[in-house]
N, CA and C of each residue as an Amber inpcrd file, in Angstrom:
protein
   459
   0.8270000  -1.1790000   0.0000000   0.0000000   0.0000000   0.0000000
   0.8750000   1.2480000   0.0000000   1.9740000   1.1820000   0.6900000
   2.8720000   2.3280000   0.7390000   3.4700000   2.6280000  -0.6230000
   3.6390000   1.6200000  -1.4510000   4.2180000   1.8210000  -2.7750000
   3.2880000   2.6890000  -3.6240000   1.9810000   2.4150000  -3.6170000
   1.0170000   3.1990000  -4.4110000   0.9560000   4.6410000  -3.9040000
   0.9590000   4.7940000  -2.6010000   0.9150000   6.1370000  -2.0350000
   2.1980000   6.9080000  -2.3720000   3.3150000   6.2250000  -2.3060000
   4.6110000   6.8470000  -2.6240000   4.6450000   7.2690000  -4.0890000
   4.1890000   6.4180000  -4.9660000   4.1750000   6.7620000  -6.3920000
   3.2580000   7.9660000  -6.6430000   2.1130000   7.9900000  -5.9750000
   1.1440000   9.0840000  -6.1730000   1.7440000  10.4230000  -5.7030000
   2.3650000  10.3880000  -4.5650000   2.9320000  11.6390000  -4.0480000
   4.1790000  12.0800000  -4.8170000   4.9400000  11.1500000  -5.4130000
   6.1410000  11.5030000  -6.1860000   5.7910000  11.9500000  -7.6000000
   4.5560000  11.6460000  -8.0780000   4.1880000  11.9770000  -9.4620000
   4.0140000  13.4780000  -9.6100000   4.2370000  13.9720000 -10.8490000
   4.0790000  15.3860000 -11.1260000   2.5900000  15.7310000 -11.1160000
   2.2220000  16.9660000 -10.8030000   0.8120000  17.3720000 -10.7220000
   0.0240000  17.1470000 -12.0190000   0.5610000  17.4170000 -13.1930000
  -0.2570000  17.1330000 -14.3920000  -0.6100000  15.6490000 -14.5340000
   0.3160000  14.7840000 -14.1240000   0.0500000  13.3490000 -14.2060000
  -1.0270000  12.9590000 -13.1850000  -0.9640000  13.5440000 -11.9820000
  -1.9900000  13.2690000 -10.9670000  -3.3670000  13.7050000 -11.4520000
  -3.4170000  14.8810000 -12.0870000  -4.6930000  15.3880000 -12.6010000
  -5.2250000  14.4480000 -13.6720000  -4.3690000  13.9820000 -14.5560000
  -4.7760000  13.0560000 -15.6130000  -5.2830000  11.7440000 -15.0230000
  -4.5930000  11.1980000 -14.0430000  -5.0450000   9.9460000 -13.4010000
  -6.3780000  10.1530000 -12.6900000  -6.4860000  11.2920000 -12.0150000
  -7.7410000  11.5940000 -11.3050000  -8.8990000  11.7210000 -12.2940000
  -8.7160000  12.3490000 -13.4140000  -9.7750000  12.4960000 -14.4370000
 -10.1580000  11.1310000 -15.0150000  -9.1610000  10.2960000 -15.2730000
  -9.4580000   8.9660000 -15.8230000 -10.2440000   8.1360000 -14.8190000
  -9.8470000   8.1580000 -13.5440000 -10.5430000   7.3840000 -12.5120000
 -11.9560000   7.9210000 -12.3100000 -12.1260000   9.2380000 -12.2800000
 -13.4660000   9.8320000 -12.1240000 -14.3450000   9.5090000 -13.3220000
 -13.7790000   9.5630000 -14.5140000 -14.5320000   9.2220000 -15.7210000
 -14.9790000   7.7700000 -15.7120000 -14.0830000   6.8710000 -15.2510000
 -14.4390000   5.4590000 -15.1680000 -15.5860000   5.2410000 -14.1720000
 -15.5280000   5.8810000 -13.0030000 -16.5800000   5.7540000 -11.9890000
 -17.8980000   6.3200000 -12.5410000 -17.8200000   7.4660000 -13.2130000
 -19.0300000   8.0700000 -13.7830000 -19.6360000   7.1620000 -14.8580000
 -18.7860000   6.5560000 -15.6830000 -19.2750000   5.6430000 -16.7220000
 -19.9540000   4.4140000 -16.1180000 -19.3880000   3.8900000 -15.0360000
 -19.9840000   2.7300000 -14.3670000 -21.3390000   3.1040000 -13.7680000
 -21.4030000   4.2690000 -13.1180000 -22.6810000   4.7180000 -12.5420000
 -23.7180000   4.9090000 -13.6430000 -23.3320000   5.5270000 -14.7410000
 -24.2580000   5.7360000 -15.8570000 -24.7280000   4.3980000 -16.4270000
 -23.8180000   3.4650000 -16.5720000 -24.1570000   2.1690000 -17.1510000
 -25.0670000   1.3370000 -16.2580000 -24.8490000   1.4200000 -14.9530000
 -25.6160000   0.5900000 -14.0360000 -26.9350000   1.2240000 -13.6120000
 -26.9770000   2.5350000 -13.4630000 -28.1620000   3.1830000 -12.9010000
 -28.9390000   4.0170000 -13.9060000 -28.2620000   4.9030000 -14.5740000
 -28.9720000   5.8830000 -15.3870000 -29.3980000   5.3540000 -16.7550000
 -28.5920000   4.5390000 -17.3740000 -28.9350000   4.0490000 -18.7070000
 -30.1960000   3.1810000 -18.6950000 -30.3530000   2.2120000 -17.7730000
 -31.6030000   1.4400000 -17.7530000 -32.8250000   2.3280000 -17.4930000
 -32.6680000   3.3320000 -16.6310000 -33.7920000   4.2330000 -16.3770000
 -34.1260000   5.0360000 -17.6330000 -33.1110000   5.4740000 -18.3520000
 -33.3420000   6.2340000 -19.5840000 -33.9930000   5.3560000 -20.6430000
 -33.5810000   4.1000000 -20.7400000 -34.2010000   3.1830000 -21.7040000
 -35.6580000   2.9180000 -21.3510000 -35.9360000   2.7430000 -20.0790000
 -37.3240000   2.5150000 -19.6270000 -38.1810000   3.7450000 -19.9030000
 -37.6190000   4.9160000 -19.6640000 -38.3390000   6.1600000 -19.9420000
 -38.6470000   6.2780000 -21.4340000 -37.6930000   5.9030000 -22.2800000
 -37.9170000   5.9450000 -23.7230000 -39.0210000   4.9640000 -24.1290000
 -39.0630000   3.7830000 -23.5200000 -40.1280000   2.8140000 -23.8060000
 -41.4880000   3.3680000 -23.4080000 -41.5430000   3.9960000 -22.2470000
 -42.8160000   4.5580000 -21.7840000 -43.2570000   5.6890000 -22.7070000
 -42.3240000   6.5050000 -23.1520000 -42.6590000   7.5820000 -24.0790000
 -43.2040000   7.0040000 -25.3890000 -42.5980000   5.9350000 -25.8860000
 -43.0680000   5.3060000 -27.1240000 -44.4650000   4.7240000 -26.9390000
 -44.7240000   4.1150000 -25.7910000 -46.0630000   3.5800000 -25.5230000
 -47.0870000   4.7000000 -25.4280000 -46.7030000   5.8240000 -24.8340000
 -47.6050000   6.9630000 -24.7250000 -47.9590000   7.5070000 -26.0970000
 -46.9800000   7.6380000 -26.9550000 -47.2280000   8.1370000 -28.3100000
 -48.1220000   7.1710000 -29.0670000 -47.8660000   5.8800000 -28.9200000
 -48.6960000   4.8740000 -29.5830000 -50.1340000   4.9190000 -29.0670000
 -50.2950000   5.0630000 -27.7570000 -51.6420000   5.1270000 -27.1900000
 -52.3760000   6.3730000 -27.6640000 -51.6700000   7.4940000 -27.7850000
 -52.2950000   8.7190000 -28.2860000 -52.7530000   8.5480000 -29.7280000
 -51.9460000   7.8930000 -30.5390000 -52.3280000   7.6480000 -31.9420000
 -53.5680000   6.7470000 -32.0220000 -53.5650000   5.6910000 -31.2270000
 -54.7190000   4.7840000 -31.2300000 -55.9650000   5.5110000 -30.7580000
 -55.8430000   6.2920000 -29.7180000 -56.9730000   7.0540000 -29.2020000
 -57.4980000   8.0230000 -30.2590000 -56.5960000   8.7200000 -30.9270000
 -57.0180000   9.6590000 -31.9610000 -57.6760000   8.9510000 -33.1380000
 -57.2220000   7.7410000 -33.4520000 -57.8180000   7.0170000 -34.5780000
 -59.1930000   6.4510000 -34.2430000 -59.4920000   6.2410000 -32.9630000
 -60.7840000   5.6810000 -32.5780000 -61.8810000   6.7260000 -32.4710000
 -61.5220000   7.9890000 -32.2780000 -62.5440000   9.0200000 -32.1160000
 -63.4460000   9.1880000 -33.3300000 -62.9370000   9.1600000 -34.5580000
 -63.8700000   9.2940000 -35.6920000 -64.9210000   8.1820000 -35.7230000
 -64.5370000   6.9770000 -35.3730000 -65.5130000   5.8830000 -35.3350000
 -66.5370000   6.1110000 -34.2390000 -66.0930000   6.6210000 -33.1140000
 -67.0090000   6.8650000 -32.0100000 -67.9910000   7.9830000 -32.3510000
 -67.5620000   8.9570000 -33.1070000 -68.4500000  10.0510000 -33.4880000
 -69.4910000   9.6090000 -34.5080000 -69.1330000   8.6550000 -35.3700000
 -70.0640000   8.2010000 -36.4040000 -71.2190000   7.3930000 -35.8500000
 -70.9740000   6.6290000 -34.8110000 -72.0140000   5.7690000 -34.2490000
 -72.5520000   6.3800000 -32.9680000 -73.7050000   6.9940000 -33.0390000
 -74.2490000   7.5750000 -31.8070000 -74.6640000   6.4680000 -30.8470000
 -74.4910000   6.7470000 -29.5900000 -74.8480000   5.7840000 -28.5560000
 -76.3600000   5.8030000 -28.4060000 -76.9510000   4.6640000 -28.6030000
 -78.4030000   4.5550000 -28.4980000 -78.7270000   3.9620000 -27.1290000
 -79.4840000   4.6970000 -26.3730000 -79.9230000   4.1620000 -25.0950000
 -81.1480000   3.2970000 -25.3440000 -81.1220000   2.1500000 -24.7630000
 -82.2330000   1.2410000 -24.9520000 -83.2930000   1.5380000 -23.9100000
 -84.4350000   1.9220000 -24.4060000 -85.5500000   2.2200000 -23.5190000
 -86.4760000   1.0210000 -23.5450000 -86.6670000   0.4480000 -22.3880000
 -87.5590000  -0.7020000 -22.2980000 -89.0010000  -0.2000000 -22.3350000
 -89.8000000  -0.8080000 -23.1580000 -91.1950000  -0.4020000 -23.1370000
 -91.8110000  -0.7850000 -21.7910000 -92.5210000   0.1520000 -21.2260000
 -93.0910000  -0.1230000 -19.9080000 -94.2100000  -1.1540000 -20.0350000
 -94.1210000  -2.1410000 -19.2020000 -95.1330000  -3.1880000 -19.2110000
 -96.3230000  -2.7230000 -18.3860000 -97.4950000  -2.9140000 -18.9060000
 -98.6500000  -2.5190000 -18.0960000 -98.7280000  -3.4060000 -16.8570000
 -99.1460000  -2.8070000 -15.7690000 -99.2320000  -3.5540000 -14.5080000
-100.3180000  -4.6170000 -14.6170000 -99.9580000  -5.8060000 -14.1810000
-100.9250000  -6.8960000 -14.1900000-101.8600000  -6.7150000 -13.0030000
-103.0970000  -7.0730000 -13.1470000-103.9990000  -6.9390000 -11.9980000
-103.5840000  -7.9210000 -10.8960000-103.7490000  -7.4800000  -9.6570000
-103.3430000  -8.2970000  -8.5190000-104.4130000  -9.3380000  -8.2080000
-103.9570000 -10.5600000  -8.0140000-104.8340000 -11.6400000  -7.5930000
-104.0580000 -12.5130000  -6.6100000-104.5490000 -12.6610000  -5.3830000
-103.8240000 -13.5050000  -4.4260000-103.8030000 -14.9700000  -4.8430000
-104.7490000 -15.3970000  -5.6590000-104.7640000 -16.7950000  -6.0980000
-103.6240000 -17.0970000  -7.0710000-103.0390000 -16.0640000  -7.6610000
-101.9190000 -16.2830000  -8.5830000-100.6740000 -16.7640000  -7.8450000
-100.6380000 -16.6190000  -6.5400000 -99.4830000 -17.0570000  -5.7560000
 -99.5970000 -18.5100000  -5.3210000-100.6320000 -19.1920000  -5.7310000
-100.8330000 -20.6020000  -5.3960000-100.0170000 -21.4310000  -6.3940000
 -98.7720000 -21.7160000  -6.0490000 -97.8790000 -22.4800000  -6.9300000
 -97.1080000 -23.4900000  -6.1060000 -96.1840000 -24.2150000  -6.7810000
 -95.3850000 -25.2180000  -6.0840000 -94.4450000 -24.5960000  -5.0580000
 -93.7990000 -23.4720000  -5.4460000 -92.8270000 -22.8720000  -4.5350000
 -93.4780000 -22.0160000  -3.4480000 -94.7350000 -21.6530000  -3.6080000
 -95.4430000 -20.8590000  -2.5990000 -96.8980000 -21.3120000  -2.5390000
 -97.4460000 -21.3290000  -1.3170000 -98.8310000 -21.7510000  -1.1290000
 -99.5540000 -20.6660000  -0.3390000-100.6940000 -20.2540000  -0.8410000
-101.4850000 -19.2190000  -0.1920000-102.0960000 -19.7650000   1.0930000
-101.8610000 -19.0780000   2.2070000-102.4330000 -19.4810000   3.4950000
-103.7180000 -18.6910000   3.7270000-103.6300000 -17.3730000   3.6370000
-104.8410000 -16.5650000   3.7390000-104.6230000 -15.1870000   3.1220000
-105.7290000 -14.5600000   2.7700000-105.7420000 -13.2060000   2.2090000
-106.8400000 -12.4260000   2.9130000-106.4410000 -11.3260000   3.5430000
-107.4050000 -10.4630000   4.2300000-107.4270000  -9.1240000   3.5110000
-108.3860000  -8.9190000   2.6280000-108.4100000  -7.6550000   1.8960000
-108.7980000  -6.4820000   2.8000000-108.2690000  -5.3220000   2.4660000
-108.5890000  -4.0750000   3.1540000-108.8700000  -3.0280000   2.0860000
-109.1210000  -1.7960000   2.4990000-109.5190000  -0.7670000   1.5480000
-108.4150000  -0.4670000   0.5300000-107.1730000  -0.3050000   0.9640000
-106.0690000   0.0290000   0.0530000-105.0320000  -1.0800000  -0.0480000
-105.4270000  -2.3140000   0.0530000-104.4780000  -3.4120000  -0.0290000
-104.9830000  -4.5990000   0.7460000-104.1540000  -5.0790000   1.6820000
-104.5700000  -6.2020000   2.4930000-103.3920000  -6.9340000   3.0870000
-103.7010000  -8.0490000   3.7560000-102.6620000  -8.8760000   4.3620000
-102.6360000 -10.2080000   3.6340000-101.4550000 -10.5720000   3.1560000
-101.2570000 -11.8090000   2.4090000-100.3170000 -12.6930000   3.2160000
-100.6990000 -13.9440000   3.4270000 -99.8460000 -14.9120000   4.1240000
 -99.5820000 -16.0710000   3.1820000 -98.3020000 -16.4200000   3.0580000
 -97.8780000 -17.4900000   2.1590000 -96.9240000 -18.4140000   2.8880000
 -96.9720000 -19.7030000   2.5400000 -95.9320000 -20.6420000   2.9300000
 -95.0590000 -20.8240000   1.7000000 -93.7780000 -20.4890000   1.8210000
 -92.9030000 -20.5100000   0.6480000 -91.5410000 -21.0580000   1.0160000
 -90.8180000 -21.4960000   0.0050000 -89.4260000 -21.8950000   0.2090000
 -88.5770000 -20.6260000   0.1830000 -87.3820000 -20.7260000   0.7520000
 -86.5230000 -19.5510000   0.8580000 -86.1530000 -18.9990000  -0.5190000
 -85.9470000 -19.8520000  -1.5000000 -85.5670000 -19.4120000  -2.8410000
 -86.6710000 -18.6740000  -3.5740000 -87.9130000 -18.8600000  -3.1650000
 -89.0350000 -18.2200000  -3.8570000 -89.3410000 -16.8280000  -3.3160000
 -88.7610000 -16.4530000  -2.1840000 -89.0940000 -15.1710000  -1.5440000
 -88.7200000 -13.9730000  -2.4230000 -87.5170000 -13.8820000  -2.9930000
 -87.2160000 -12.7080000  -3.8250000 -88.1350000 -12.5870000  -5.0420000
 -88.4910000 -13.7150000  -5.6350000 -89.3760000 -13.6800000  -6.7960000
 -90.7670000 -13.1750000  -6.4200000 -91.2020000 -13.4470000  -5.2000000
 -92.5110000 -12.9580000  -4.7550000 -92.5330000 -11.4350000  -4.7030000
 -91.4600000 -10.8470000  -4.1900000 -91.3860000  -9.3950000  -4.1250000
 -91.3620000  -8.7820000  -5.5230000 -90.6500000  -9.3980000  -6.4410000
 -90.6110000  -8.9050000  -7.8150000 -91.9860000  -9.0020000  -8.4610000
 -92.6580000 -10.0820000  -8.2350000 -93.9850000 -10.2680000  -8.8170000
 -94.9850000  -9.2560000  -8.2570000 -94.9070000  -8.9790000  -6.9680000
 -95.7810000  -7.9720000  -6.3650000 -95.5210000  -6.5960000  -6.9710000
 -94.2690000  -6.2910000  -7.2440000 -93.9490000  -5.0040000  -7.8620000
 -94.5260000  -4.9200000  -9.2650000 -94.5000000  -6.0150000 -10.0160000
 -95.0920000  -6.0320000 -11.3580000 -96.6060000  -5.8540000 -11.3070000
 -97.2170000  -6.2790000 -10.2310000 -98.6660000  -6.1740000 -10.0990000
 -99.0820000  -4.8900000  -9.3850000 -98.1460000  -3.9350000  -9.2700000
 -98.4190000  -2.6160000  -8.7120000 -98.8370000  -2.6830000  -7.2450000
 -98.2230000  -3.5790000  -6.4880000 -98.4920000  -3.6960000  -5.0550000
 -97.2080000  -3.3550000  -4.3070000 -97.3300000  -2.4950000  -3.3000000
 -96.1930000  -2.1400000  -2.4600000 -96.2700000  -2.9230000  -1.1620000
 -95.1100000  -3.3540000  -0.6870000 -95.0440000  -4.0730000   0.5820000
 -94.6960000  -3.0490000   1.6520000 -95.6370000  -2.7710000   2.5550000
 -95.3710000  -1.7980000   3.6120000 -94.7350000  -2.4630000   4.8220000
 -94.9820000  -3.7490000   5.0480000 -94.3670000  -4.4910000   6.1480000
 -94.4160000  -5.9750000   5.8110000 -93.4580000  -6.7110000   6.3450000
 -93.4810000  -8.1580000   6.1450000 -92.8300000  -8.8370000   7.3350000
 -93.1530000 -10.1190000   7.4820000 -92.6240000 -10.9220000   8.5760000
 -92.3530000 -12.3100000   8.0260000 -91.1940000 -12.8510000   8.3510000
 -90.8240000 -14.2000000   7.9090000 -90.5770000 -15.0420000   9.1500000
 -91.2980000 -16.1530000   9.2610000 -91.1030000 -17.0740000  10.3860000
 -91.0000000 -18.4920000   9.8380000 -90.1930000 -19.3480000  10.4730000
 -90.0980000 -20.7270000  10.0070000 -91.3880000 -21.4840000  10.3020000
 -91.7960000 -22.2990000   9.3510000 -93.0140000 -23.0950000   9.4780000
 -92.6770000 -24.4910000   8.9640000 -92.0680000 -25.3070000   9.7990000
 -91.6400000 -26.6400000   9.3650000 -90.4380000 -26.4910000   8.4450000
 -90.5150000 -27.0950000   7.2510000 -89.4350000 -26.9920000   6.2740000
 -89.5850000 -25.7610000   5.3900000 -90.6540000 -25.0390000   5.5500000
 -90.9180000 -23.8560000   4.7320000 -90.9170000 -22.6110000   5.6090000
 -91.1710000 -21.4920000   4.9890000 -91.2330000 -20.2210000   5.6920000
 -92.6430000 -19.6590000   5.5910000 -93.1290000 -19.0730000   6.6690000
 -94.4180000 -18.3830000   6.6430000 -94.0970000 -16.9180000   6.3970000
 -94.5740000 -16.4030000   5.2970000 -94.3210000 -15.0350000   4.8790000
 -95.6170000 -14.2520000   4.9910000 -95.6590000 -13.2910000   5.9180000
 -96.8330000 -12.4370000   6.0810000 -96.4990000 -11.0490000   5.5530000
 -97.3000000 -10.5760000   4.6080000 -97.0450000  -9.3110000   3.9330000
 -98.2010000  -8.3470000   4.1250000 -97.9100000  -7.1020000   4.4730000
 -98.8890000  -6.0340000   4.4740000 -98.7590000  -5.3290000   3.1310000
 -99.7720000  -5.3620000   2.3170000 -99.7040000  -4.8270000   0.9690000
-100.5320000  -3.5590000   0.8530000-100.0520000  -2.6550000  -0.0080000
-100.7780000  -1.4480000  -0.3610000-100.8200000  -1.3540000  -1.8620000
-101.8640000  -0.8000000  -2.3950000-101.9650000  -0.6080000  -3.8340000
-101.0600000   0.5590000  -4.2010000-100.1430000   0.3300000  -5.1450000
 -99.2560000   1.3940000  -5.5970000 -99.9900000   2.3090000  -6.5650000
 -99.8630000   3.6200000  -6.3710000-100.5880000   4.5670000  -7.2160000
 -99.7340000   5.0860000  -8.3530000 -98.4130000   5.0960000  -8.2220000
 -97.5440000   5.5880000  -9.2850000 -97.2890000   4.4840000 -10.2870000
 -97.4840000   4.7930000 -11.5570000 -97.2710000   3.7750000 -12.5740000
 -96.1930000   4.1910000 -13.5230000
């Protein structure tokens, strides 16, 4: 180690400056090669992808302008008249119906899978459910519904 230090201190200043520049240049080249060059290449790839995406986006706009977006309007189905006897099926059995002035009380024995369909069917028949109660009744469910006639169509 003393030999390298001795040579460095005995060397003339222009030679020391030249060695220092070469060593600094080598370190800078290694840093550029290991750290900065891959980042610059990745940045160039991202820039190329951005330009490509902009071109694709610009090419798709004329097609989008030519075809207007059509909203599909479902024709409104007329409300079916309500009949408690229509609920007498395999998945639901009518227990009782107590009519009132603006609706009534409907009691059904139904399987759990049939319950959501019952609510959908009542909505199609213009009946609103103001209250309901579900209790187990053997292997089935007893569904008691307070119904009101819906006025908005």
